[in-house]
mmCIF file of C-alpha atoms in Angstrom:
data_model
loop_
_atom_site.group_PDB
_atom_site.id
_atom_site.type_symbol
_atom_site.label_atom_id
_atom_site.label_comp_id
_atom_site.label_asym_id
_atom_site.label_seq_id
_atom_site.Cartn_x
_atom_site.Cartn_y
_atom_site.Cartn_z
ATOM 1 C CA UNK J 136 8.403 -15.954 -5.081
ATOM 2 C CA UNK J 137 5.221 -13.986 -5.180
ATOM 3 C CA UNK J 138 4.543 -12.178 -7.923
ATOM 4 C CA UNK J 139 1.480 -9.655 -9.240
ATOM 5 C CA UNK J 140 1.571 -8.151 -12.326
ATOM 6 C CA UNK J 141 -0.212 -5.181 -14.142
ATOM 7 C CA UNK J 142 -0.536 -2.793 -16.524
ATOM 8 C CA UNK J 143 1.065 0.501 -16.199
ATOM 9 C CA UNK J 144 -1.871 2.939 -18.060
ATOM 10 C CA UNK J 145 -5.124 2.721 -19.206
ATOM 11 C CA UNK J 146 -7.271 5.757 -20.787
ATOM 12 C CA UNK J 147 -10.818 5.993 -20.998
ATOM 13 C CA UNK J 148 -13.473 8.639 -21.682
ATOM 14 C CA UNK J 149 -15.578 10.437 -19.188
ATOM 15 C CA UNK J 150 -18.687 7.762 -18.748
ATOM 16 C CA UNK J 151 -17.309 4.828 -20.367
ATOM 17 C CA UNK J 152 -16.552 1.446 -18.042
ATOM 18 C CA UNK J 153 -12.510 0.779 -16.829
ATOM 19 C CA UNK J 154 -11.302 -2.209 -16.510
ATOM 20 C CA UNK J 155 -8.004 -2.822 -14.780
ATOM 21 C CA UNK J 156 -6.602 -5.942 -14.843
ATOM 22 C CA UNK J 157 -4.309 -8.021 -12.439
ATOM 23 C CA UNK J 158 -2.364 -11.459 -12.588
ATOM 24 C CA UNK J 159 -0.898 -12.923 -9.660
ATOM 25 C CA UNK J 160 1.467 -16.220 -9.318
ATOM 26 C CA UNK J 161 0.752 -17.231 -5.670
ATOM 27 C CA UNK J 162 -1.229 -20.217 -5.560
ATOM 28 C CA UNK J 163 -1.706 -20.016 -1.701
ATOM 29 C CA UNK J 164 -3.197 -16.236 -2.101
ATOM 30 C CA UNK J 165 -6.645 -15.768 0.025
ATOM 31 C CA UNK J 166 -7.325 -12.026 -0.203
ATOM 32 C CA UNK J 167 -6.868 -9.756 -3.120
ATOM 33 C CA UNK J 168 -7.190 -6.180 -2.830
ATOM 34 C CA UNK J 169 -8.102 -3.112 -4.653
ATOM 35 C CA UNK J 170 -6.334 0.322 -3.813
ATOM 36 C CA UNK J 171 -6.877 3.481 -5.043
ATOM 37 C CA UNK J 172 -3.855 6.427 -4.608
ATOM 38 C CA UNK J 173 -4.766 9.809 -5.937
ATOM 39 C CA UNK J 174 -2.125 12.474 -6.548
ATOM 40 C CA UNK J 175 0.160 13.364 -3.203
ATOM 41 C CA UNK J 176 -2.169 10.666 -1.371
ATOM 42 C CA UNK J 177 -2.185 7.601 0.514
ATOM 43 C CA UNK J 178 -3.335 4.631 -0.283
ATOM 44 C CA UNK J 179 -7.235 3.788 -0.210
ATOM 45 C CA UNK J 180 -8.559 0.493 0.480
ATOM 46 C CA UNK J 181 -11.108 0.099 -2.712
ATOM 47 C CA UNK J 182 -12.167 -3.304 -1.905
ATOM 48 C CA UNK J 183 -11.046 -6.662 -1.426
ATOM 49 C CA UNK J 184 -12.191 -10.248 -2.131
ATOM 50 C CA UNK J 185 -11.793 -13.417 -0.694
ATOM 51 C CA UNK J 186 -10.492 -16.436 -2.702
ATOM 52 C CA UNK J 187 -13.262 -18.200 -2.511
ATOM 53 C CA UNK J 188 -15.492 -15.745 -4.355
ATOM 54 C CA UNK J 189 -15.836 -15.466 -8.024
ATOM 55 C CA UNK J 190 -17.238 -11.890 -7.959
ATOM 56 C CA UNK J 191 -17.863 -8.791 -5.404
ATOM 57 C CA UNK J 192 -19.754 -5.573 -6.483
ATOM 58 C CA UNK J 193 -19.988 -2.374 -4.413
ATOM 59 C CA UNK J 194 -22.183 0.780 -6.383
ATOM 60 C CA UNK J 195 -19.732 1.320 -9.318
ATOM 61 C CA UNK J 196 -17.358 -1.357 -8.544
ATOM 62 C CA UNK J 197 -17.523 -4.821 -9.393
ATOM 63 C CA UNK J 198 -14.565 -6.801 -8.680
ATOM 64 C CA UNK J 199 -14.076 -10.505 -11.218
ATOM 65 C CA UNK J 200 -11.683 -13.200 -9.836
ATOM 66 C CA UNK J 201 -10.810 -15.860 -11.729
ATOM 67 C CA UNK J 202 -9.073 -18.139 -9.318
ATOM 68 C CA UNK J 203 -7.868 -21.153 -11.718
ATOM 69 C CA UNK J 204 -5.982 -18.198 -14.263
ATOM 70 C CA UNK J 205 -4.795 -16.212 -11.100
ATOM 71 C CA UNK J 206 -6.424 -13.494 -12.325
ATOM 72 C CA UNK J 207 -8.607 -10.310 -11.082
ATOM 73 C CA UNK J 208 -10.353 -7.340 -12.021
ATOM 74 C CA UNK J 209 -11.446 -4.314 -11.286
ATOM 75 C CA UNK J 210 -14.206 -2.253 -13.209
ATOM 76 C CA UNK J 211 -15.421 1.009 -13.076
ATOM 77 C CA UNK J 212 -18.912 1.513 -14.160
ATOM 78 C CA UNK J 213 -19.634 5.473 -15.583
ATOM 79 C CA UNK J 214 -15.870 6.464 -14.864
ATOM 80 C CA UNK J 215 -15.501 10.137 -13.631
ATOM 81 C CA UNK J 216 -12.747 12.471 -13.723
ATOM 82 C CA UNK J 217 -12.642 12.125 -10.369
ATOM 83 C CA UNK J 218 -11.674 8.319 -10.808
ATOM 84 C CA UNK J 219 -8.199 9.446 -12.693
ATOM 85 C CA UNK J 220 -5.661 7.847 -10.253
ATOM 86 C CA UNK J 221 -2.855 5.037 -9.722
ATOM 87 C CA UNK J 222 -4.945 1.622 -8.755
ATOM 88 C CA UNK J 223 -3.063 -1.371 -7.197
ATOM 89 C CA UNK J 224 -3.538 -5.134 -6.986
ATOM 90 C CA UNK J 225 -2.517 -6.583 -3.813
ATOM 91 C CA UNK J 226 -2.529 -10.665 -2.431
ATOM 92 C CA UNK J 227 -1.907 -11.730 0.911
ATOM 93 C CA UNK J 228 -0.991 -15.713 1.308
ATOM 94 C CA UNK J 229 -3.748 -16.326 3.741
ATOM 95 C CA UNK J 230 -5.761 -15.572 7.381
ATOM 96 C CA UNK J 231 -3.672 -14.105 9.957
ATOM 97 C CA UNK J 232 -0.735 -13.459 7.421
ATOM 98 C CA UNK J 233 0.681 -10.027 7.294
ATOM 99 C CA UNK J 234 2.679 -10.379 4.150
ATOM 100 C CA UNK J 235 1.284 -7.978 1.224
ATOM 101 C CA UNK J 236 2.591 -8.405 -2.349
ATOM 102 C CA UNK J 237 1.318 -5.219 -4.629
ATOM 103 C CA UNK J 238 1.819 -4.968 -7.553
ATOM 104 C CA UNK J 239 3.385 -1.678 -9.767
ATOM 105 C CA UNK J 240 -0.207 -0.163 -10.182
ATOM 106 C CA UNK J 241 -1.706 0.829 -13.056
ATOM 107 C CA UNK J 242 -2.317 4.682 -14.010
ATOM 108 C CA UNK J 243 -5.994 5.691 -14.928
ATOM 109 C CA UNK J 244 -6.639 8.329 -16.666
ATOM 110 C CA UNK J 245 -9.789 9.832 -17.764
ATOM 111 C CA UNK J 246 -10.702 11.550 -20.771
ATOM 112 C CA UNK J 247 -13.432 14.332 -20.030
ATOM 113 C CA UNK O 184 -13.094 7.566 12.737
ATOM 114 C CA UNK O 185 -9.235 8.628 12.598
ATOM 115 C CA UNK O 186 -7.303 7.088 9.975
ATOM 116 C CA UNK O 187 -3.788 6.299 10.310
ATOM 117 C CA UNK O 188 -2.163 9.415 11.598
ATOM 118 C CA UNK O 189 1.403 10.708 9.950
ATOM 119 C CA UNK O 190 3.839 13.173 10.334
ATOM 120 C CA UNK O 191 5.301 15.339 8.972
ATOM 121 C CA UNK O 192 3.594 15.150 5.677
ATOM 122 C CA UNK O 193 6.387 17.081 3.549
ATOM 123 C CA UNK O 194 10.602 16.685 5.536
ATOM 124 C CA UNK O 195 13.271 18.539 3.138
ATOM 125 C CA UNK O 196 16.709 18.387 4.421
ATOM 126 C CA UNK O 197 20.280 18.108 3.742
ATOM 127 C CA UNK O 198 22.108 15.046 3.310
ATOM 128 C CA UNK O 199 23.719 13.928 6.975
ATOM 129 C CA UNK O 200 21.051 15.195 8.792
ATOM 130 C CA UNK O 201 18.995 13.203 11.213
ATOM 131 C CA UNK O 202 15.002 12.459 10.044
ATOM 132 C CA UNK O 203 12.380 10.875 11.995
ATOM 133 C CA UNK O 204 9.067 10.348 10.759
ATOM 134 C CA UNK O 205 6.501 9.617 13.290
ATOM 135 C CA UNK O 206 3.038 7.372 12.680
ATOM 136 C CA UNK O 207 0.224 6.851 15.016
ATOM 137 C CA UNK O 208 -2.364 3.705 13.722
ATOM 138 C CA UNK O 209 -5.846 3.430 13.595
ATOM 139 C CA UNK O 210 -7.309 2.822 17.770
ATOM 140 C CA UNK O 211 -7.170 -1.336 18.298
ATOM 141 C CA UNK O 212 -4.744 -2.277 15.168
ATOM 142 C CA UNK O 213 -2.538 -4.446 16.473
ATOM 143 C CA UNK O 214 -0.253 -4.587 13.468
ATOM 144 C CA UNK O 215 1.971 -1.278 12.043
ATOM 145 C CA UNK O 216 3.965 -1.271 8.559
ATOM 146 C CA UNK O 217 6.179 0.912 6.975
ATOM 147 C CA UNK O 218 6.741 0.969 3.685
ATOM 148 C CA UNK O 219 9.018 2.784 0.737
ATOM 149 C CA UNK O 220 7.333 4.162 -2.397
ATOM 150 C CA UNK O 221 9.860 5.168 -4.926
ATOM 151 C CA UNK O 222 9.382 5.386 -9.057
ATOM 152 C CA UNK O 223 12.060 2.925 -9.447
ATOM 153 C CA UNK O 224 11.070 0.063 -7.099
ATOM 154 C CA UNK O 225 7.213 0.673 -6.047
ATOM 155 C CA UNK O 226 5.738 -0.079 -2.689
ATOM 156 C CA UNK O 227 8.623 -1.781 -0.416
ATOM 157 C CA UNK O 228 7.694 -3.004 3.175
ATOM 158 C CA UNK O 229 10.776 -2.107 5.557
ATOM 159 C CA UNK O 230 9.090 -3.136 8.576
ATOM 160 C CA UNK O 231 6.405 -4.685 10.265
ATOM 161 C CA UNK O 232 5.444 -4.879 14.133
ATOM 162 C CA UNK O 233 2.899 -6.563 15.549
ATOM 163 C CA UNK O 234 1.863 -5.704 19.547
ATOM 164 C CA UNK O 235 4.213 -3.322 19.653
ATOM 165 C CA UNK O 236 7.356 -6.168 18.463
ATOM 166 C CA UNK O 237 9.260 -5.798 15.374
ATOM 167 C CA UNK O 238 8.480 -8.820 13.445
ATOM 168 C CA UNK O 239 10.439 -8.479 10.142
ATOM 169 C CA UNK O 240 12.351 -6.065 9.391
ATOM 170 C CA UNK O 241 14.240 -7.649 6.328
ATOM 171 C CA UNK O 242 13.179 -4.858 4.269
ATOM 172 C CA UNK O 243 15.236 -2.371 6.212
ATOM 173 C CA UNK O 244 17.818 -1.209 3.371
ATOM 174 C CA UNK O 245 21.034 -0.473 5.927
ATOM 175 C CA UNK O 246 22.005 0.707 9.263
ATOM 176 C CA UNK O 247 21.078 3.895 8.629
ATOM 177 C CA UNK O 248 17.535 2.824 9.014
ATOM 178 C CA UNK O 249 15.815 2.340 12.533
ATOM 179 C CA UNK O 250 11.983 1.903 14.033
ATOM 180 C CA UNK O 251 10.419 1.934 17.339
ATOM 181 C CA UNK O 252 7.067 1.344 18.430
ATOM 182 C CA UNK O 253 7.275 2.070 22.166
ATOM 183 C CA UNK O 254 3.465 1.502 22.931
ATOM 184 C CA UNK O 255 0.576 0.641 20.630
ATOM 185 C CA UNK O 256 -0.067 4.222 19.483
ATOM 186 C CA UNK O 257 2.940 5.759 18.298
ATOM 187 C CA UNK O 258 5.920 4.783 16.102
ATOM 188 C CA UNK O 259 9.004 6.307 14.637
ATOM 189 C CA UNK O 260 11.373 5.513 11.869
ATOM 190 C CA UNK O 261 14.355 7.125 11.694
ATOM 191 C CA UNK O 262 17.340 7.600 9.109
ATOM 192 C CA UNK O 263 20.602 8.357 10.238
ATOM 193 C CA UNK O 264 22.673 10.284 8.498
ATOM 194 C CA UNK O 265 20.223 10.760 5.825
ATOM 195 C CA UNK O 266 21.601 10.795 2.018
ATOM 196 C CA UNK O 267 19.853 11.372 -0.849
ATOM 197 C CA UNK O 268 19.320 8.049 -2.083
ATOM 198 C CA UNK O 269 16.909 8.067 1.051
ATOM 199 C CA UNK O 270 14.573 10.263 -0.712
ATOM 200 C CA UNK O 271 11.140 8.729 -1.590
ATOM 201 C CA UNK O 272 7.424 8.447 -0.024
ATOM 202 C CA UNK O 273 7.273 7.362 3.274
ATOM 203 C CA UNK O 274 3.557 5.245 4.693
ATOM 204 C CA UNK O 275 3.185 3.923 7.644
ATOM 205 C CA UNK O 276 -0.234 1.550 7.357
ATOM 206 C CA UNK O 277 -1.838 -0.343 10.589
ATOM 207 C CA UNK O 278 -4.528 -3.313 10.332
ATOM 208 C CA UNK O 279 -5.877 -5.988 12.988
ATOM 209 C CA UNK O 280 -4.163 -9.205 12.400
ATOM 210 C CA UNK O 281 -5.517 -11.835 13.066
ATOM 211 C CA UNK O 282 -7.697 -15.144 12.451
ATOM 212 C CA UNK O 283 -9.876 -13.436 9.641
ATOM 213 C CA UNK O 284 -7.924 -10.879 7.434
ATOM 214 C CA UNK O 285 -8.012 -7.536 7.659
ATOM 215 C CA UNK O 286 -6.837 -4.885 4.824
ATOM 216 C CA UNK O 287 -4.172 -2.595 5.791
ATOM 217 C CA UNK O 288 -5.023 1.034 6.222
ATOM 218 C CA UNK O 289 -2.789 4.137 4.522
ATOM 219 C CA UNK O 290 -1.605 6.980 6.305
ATOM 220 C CA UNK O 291 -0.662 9.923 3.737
ATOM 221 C CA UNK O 292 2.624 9.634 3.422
ATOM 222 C CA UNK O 293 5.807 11.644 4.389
ATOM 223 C CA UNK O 294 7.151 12.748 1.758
ATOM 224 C CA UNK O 295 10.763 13.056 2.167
ATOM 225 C CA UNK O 296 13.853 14.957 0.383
ATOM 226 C CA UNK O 297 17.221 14.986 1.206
ATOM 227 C CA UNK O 298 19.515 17.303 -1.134
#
């Protein structure tokens, strides 16, 4: 079955670039996905990519998929504080599919 | 534009009683979700209606659990008799699905606690 996979913490300092990381095992997947959930929150839609893209940025976000290793990014240029948070990968098999697979998120946390 | 609309945001009862959470989607999404967030087990999907029909609702743990979505703005889910095994995050999400993707959208959360 599907499967997505990532770490459960990552630290960095105030200013210094994040990069989460994500591996998936669905072949089929079309759109990956980016969510942010802060403390006591929902989740937030971050940003998503379609499979047939290698890379996405929006302002401090750039988003790396590398389709042949199943694998995708996230980075956070300058991380703030305010960027301390759980992040989650998420695939969906394809266009009109409902079916959302996230994975376990990963735990920011930012070092003023 | 309102986001998907939940309620209550914080339930604490006792184990037995009835709980019904209530969700209204983002105007025009024809799809609703709810989904389980617990430390243990993560984000689970219990149920998922599209135009107002229950589609799959595999991820419904037991009996106990119900949902409705009697018209394309409102839905409910429902434990009965609550225990405490129950207790967790509730979302309910909502997103247009259709021939291109669309991301689901978060409500809140309820988060619920049954003693």
């Amino acid at each position: 079955g599907e499967d997505v996979e990532q770490s459960l913490f990552l630290s960095v300092r105030e200013g210094d670039s994040s990069v989460i990381n994500c591996t998936y095992t669905d072949s089929s997947s079309t759109y990956l996905y980016w969510y942010k959930q802060e403390p006591g929150a929902g989740l937030q839609l971050l940003t998503y990519i379609f499979s047939n893209m290698d890379m996405k940025q929006d302002q401090r976000l750039t988003v790396l998929l590398n389709k042949k290793d199943k694998h995708l990014s996230l980075r956070i240029a300058d991380t703030q504080t305010g960027d301390s948070a759980i992040y989650f990968c998420a695939e969906t098999p394809g266009a009109g599919s409902y079916q959302l697979t996230f994975g376990k998120g990963t735990k920011l946390s930012v070092i003023p | 534009d309102a986001g998907v609309i939940q309620s209550p945001r914080h339930e604490v009862t006792e184990m037995g009683q009835e709980v019904t959470l209530r969700c209204k989607p983002i105007s025009g999404h024809n799809s609703l979700f709810w989904y389980r967030q617990t430390m243990m087990r993560g984000l689970e999907l219990l149920i998922y209606f599209n135009n107002n029909v229950p589609i799959d609702d595999s991820g419904m743990p037991e009996d106990r659990f119900s949902a409705k979505m009697p018209n394309a703005s409102f839905s409910t889910l429902k434990i009965q008799p609550s225990e405490p095994r129950d207790s967790a995050v509730y979302f309910c999400a909502s997103s247009l699905v259709e021939g291109s993707n669309q991301p689901q959208h978060f409500g809140d959360g309820t988060r619920l606690s049954i003693l």
